Coordinates of C-alpha atoms in Angstrom, one line a residue:
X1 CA -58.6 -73.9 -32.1
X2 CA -55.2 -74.4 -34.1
X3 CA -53.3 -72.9 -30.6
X4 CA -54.8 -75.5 -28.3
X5 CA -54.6 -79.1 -27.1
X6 CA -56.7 -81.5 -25.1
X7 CA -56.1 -82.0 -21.9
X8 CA -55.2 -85.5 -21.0
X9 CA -53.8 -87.3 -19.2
X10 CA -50.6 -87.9 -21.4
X11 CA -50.0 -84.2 -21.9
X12 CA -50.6 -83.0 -18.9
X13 CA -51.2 -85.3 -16.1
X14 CA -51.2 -82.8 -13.3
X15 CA -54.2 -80.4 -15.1
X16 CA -55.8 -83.6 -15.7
X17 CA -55.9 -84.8 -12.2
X18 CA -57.7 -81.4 -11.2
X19 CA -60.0 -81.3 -14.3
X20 CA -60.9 -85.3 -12.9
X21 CA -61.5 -83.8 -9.4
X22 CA -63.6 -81.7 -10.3
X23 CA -65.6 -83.7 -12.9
X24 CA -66.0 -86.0 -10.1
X25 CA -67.4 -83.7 -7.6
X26 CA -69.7 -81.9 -9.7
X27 CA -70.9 -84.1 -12.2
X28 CA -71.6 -82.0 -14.7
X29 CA -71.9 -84.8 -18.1
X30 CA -69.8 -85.3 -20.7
X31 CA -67.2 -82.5 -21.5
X32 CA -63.3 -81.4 -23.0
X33 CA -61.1 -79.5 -21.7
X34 CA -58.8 -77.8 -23.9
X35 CA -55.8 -75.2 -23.3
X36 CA -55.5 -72.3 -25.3
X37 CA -51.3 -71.0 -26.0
X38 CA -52.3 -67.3 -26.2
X39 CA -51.3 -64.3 -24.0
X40 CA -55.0 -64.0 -21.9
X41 CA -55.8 -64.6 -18.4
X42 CA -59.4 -66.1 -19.4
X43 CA -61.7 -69.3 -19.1
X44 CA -64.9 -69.9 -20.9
X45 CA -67.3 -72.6 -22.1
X46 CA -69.5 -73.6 -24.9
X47 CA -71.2 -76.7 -26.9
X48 CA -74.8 -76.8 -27.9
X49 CA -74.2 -80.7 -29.1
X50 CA -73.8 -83.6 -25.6
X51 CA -70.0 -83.1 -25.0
X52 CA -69.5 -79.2 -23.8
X53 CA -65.9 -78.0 -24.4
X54 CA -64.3 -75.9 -21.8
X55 CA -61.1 -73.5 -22.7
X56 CA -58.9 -72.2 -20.7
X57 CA -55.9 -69.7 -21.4
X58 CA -52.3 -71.0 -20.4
X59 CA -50.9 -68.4 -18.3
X60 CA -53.2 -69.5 -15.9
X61 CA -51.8 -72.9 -15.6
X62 CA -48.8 -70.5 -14.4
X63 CA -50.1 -68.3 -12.1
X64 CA -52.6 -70.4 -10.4
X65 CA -52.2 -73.4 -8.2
X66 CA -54.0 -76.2 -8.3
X67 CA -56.9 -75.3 -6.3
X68 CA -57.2 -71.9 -7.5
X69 CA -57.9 -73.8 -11.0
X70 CA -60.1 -76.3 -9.3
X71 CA -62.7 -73.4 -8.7
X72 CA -62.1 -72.1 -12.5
X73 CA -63.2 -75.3 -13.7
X74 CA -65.6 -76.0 -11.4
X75 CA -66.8 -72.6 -12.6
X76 CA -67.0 -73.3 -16.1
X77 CA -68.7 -76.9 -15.2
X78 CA -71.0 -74.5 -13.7
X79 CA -72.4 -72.9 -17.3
X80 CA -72.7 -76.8 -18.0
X81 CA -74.7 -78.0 -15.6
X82 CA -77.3 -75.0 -15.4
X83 CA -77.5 -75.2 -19.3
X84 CA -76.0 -71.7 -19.9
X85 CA -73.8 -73.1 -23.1
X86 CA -77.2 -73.3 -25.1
X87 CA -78.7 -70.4 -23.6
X88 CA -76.0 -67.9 -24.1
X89 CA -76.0 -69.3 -27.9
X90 CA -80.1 -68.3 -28.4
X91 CA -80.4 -65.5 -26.0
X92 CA -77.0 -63.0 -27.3
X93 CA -78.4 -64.0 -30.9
X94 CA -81.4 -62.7 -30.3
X95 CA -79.8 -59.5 -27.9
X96 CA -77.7 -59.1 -31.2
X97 CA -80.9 -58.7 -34.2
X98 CA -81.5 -55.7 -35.2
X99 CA -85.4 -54.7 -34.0
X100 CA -87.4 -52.1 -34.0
X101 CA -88.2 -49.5 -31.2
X102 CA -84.8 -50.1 -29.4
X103 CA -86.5 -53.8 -28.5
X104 CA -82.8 -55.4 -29.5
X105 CA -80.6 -52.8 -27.4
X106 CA -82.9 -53.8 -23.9
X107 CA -83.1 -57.1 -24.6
X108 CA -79.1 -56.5 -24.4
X109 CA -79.5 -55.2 -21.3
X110 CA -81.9 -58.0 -20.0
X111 CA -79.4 -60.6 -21.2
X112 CA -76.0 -58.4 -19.3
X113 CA -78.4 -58.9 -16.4
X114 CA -79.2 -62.4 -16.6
X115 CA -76.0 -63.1 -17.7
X116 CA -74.7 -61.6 -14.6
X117 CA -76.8 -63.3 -12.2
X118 CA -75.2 -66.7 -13.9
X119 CA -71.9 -65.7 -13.1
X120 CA -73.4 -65.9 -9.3
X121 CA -74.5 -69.2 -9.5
X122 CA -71.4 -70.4 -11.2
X123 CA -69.3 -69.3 -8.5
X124 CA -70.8 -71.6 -6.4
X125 CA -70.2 -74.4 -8.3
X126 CA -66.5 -73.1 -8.7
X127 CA -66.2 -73.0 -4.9
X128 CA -67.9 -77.0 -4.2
X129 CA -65.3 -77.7 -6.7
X130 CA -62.7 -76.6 -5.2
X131 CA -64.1 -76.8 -1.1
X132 CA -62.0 -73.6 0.2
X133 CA -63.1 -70.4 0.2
X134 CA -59.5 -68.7 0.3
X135 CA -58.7 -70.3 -2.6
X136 CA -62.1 -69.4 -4.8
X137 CA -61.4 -65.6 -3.6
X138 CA -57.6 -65.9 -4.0
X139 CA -59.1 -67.5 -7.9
X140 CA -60.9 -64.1 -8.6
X141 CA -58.1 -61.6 -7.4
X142 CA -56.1 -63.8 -9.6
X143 CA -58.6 -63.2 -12.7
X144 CA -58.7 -59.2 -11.7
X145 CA -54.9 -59.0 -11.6
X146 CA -53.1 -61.7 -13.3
X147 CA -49.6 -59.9 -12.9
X148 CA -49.5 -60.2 -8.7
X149 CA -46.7 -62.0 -7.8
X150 CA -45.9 -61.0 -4.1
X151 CA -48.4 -61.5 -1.1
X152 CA -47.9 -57.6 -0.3
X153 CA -49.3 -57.2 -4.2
X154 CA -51.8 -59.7 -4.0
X155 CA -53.4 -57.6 -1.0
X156 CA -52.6 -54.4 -2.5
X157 CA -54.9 -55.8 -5.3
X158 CA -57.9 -57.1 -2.7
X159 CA -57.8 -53.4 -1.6
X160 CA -58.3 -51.7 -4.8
X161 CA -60.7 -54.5 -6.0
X162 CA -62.7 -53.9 -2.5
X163 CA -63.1 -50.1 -3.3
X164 CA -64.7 -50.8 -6.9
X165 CA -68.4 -50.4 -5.9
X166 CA -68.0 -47.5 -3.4
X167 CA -67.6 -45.7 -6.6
X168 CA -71.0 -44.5 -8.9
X169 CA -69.6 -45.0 -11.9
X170 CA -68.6 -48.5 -11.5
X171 CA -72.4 -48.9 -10.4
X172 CA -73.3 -48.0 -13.7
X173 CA -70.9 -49.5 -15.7
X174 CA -71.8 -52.8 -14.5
X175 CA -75.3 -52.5 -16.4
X176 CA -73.5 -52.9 -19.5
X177 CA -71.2 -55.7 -18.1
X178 CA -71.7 -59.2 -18.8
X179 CA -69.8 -60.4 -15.5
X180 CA -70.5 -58.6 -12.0
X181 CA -67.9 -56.4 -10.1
X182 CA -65.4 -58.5 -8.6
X183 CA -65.7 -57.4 -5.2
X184 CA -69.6 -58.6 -5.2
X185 CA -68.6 -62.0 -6.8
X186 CA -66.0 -62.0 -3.4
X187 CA -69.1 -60.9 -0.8
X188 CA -71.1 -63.2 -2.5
X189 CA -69.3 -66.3 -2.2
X190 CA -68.5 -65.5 1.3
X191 CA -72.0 -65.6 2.6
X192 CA -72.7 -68.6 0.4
X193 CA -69.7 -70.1 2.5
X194 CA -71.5 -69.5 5.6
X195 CA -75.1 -70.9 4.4
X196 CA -76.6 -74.5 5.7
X197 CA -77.1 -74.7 1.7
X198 CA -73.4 -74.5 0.8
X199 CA -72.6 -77.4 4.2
X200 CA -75.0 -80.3 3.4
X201 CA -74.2 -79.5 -0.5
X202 CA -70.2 -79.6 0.0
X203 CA -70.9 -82.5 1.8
X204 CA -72.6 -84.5 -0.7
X205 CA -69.7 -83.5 -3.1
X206 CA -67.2 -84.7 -0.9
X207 CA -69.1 -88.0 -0.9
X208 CA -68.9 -88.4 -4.4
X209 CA -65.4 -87.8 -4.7
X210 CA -65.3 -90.6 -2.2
X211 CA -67.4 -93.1 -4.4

């Protein structure tokens, strides 16, 4: 990554205050943090060795606030702590051999799914990280529509993003999509936000960014 740097504390103290926040809340094990200078609203993870490395894009060190990146990285240190860095590594290798019979093409589709269903689970871990739900959903709309600027275009971007699955097409689509609509990822995390589950397990975050 010639375009990136490490996040630390003595380049950029305010990114590493979150990135500590977060570590400290979710506990996910040894992990970097690295910014990428390129044009892409975008965050991802990977490692298959003890120390996971998490990238994220720089534009969205400028059109997110602090909070808004806290469930980002909390998302990403998500993938680490449910062991998706490894998986993803093994399981889209073997979705990507060629086999017989069409075996490879559905165990594509298997991995989309299962893929999918991590991006879930990661979401909750991006909103303990960050403890408010406006901000996780504010996060997502951010990731959909990384040009908003106004609150009038933020909404007008909720509104179009809340019509994608009333549409057939985008049904369909989303078989073939490693990451679900972002409208579901939004309805999602909202009734996670209202589950005894997400209460005593906020709590127990909040006490260790206490300790």
């Amino acid at each position: 990554m010639r375009k990136a740097f490490l996040v630390s504390p003595e380049r950029s103290p305010e990114l590493a205050k979150v990135v500590q926040v977060c570590e400290k809340r979710l506990q996910p094990g040894s992990l970097d943090v690295y910014v990428v200078r390129e044009n892409v609203v975008n965050a991802y993870t990977f490692g298959l060795s003890k120390t996971k490395t998490i990238v994220l894009y720089e534009p969205m060190l400028r059109i997110m606030s602090r909070g808004e990146l806290a469930f980002v990285l909390g998302h990403e240190m998500g993938h680490v702590s449910l062991g998706h860095t490894w998986l993803n590594t093994f399981i889209g290798g073997l979705a990507g051999s060629p086999s017989p019979f069409g075996i490879g093409y559905i165990m594509y589709l298997v991995f989309q799914r299962w893929s999918r269903a991590c991006e879930y689970s990661c979401d909750r871990a991006g909103l303990l990280a960050c403890g408010n739900l406006k901000l996780a959903v504010s996060a997502l709309v951010r990731l959909a529509a990384p040009k908003i600027q106004t609150q009038a275009e933020f909404e007008q971007a909720l509104t179009m993003i809340d019509a994608q699955d009333d549409a057939f097409v985008n049904q369909l689509a989303e078989m073939f999509q490693s990451h679900p609509m972002i409208i579901k990822r939004i309805n999602a995390l909202k009734e996670y936000a209202a589950s005894p589950e997400y209460a005593s397990l906020q709590a127990n975050v909040d006490r260790n960014l206490q300790a």
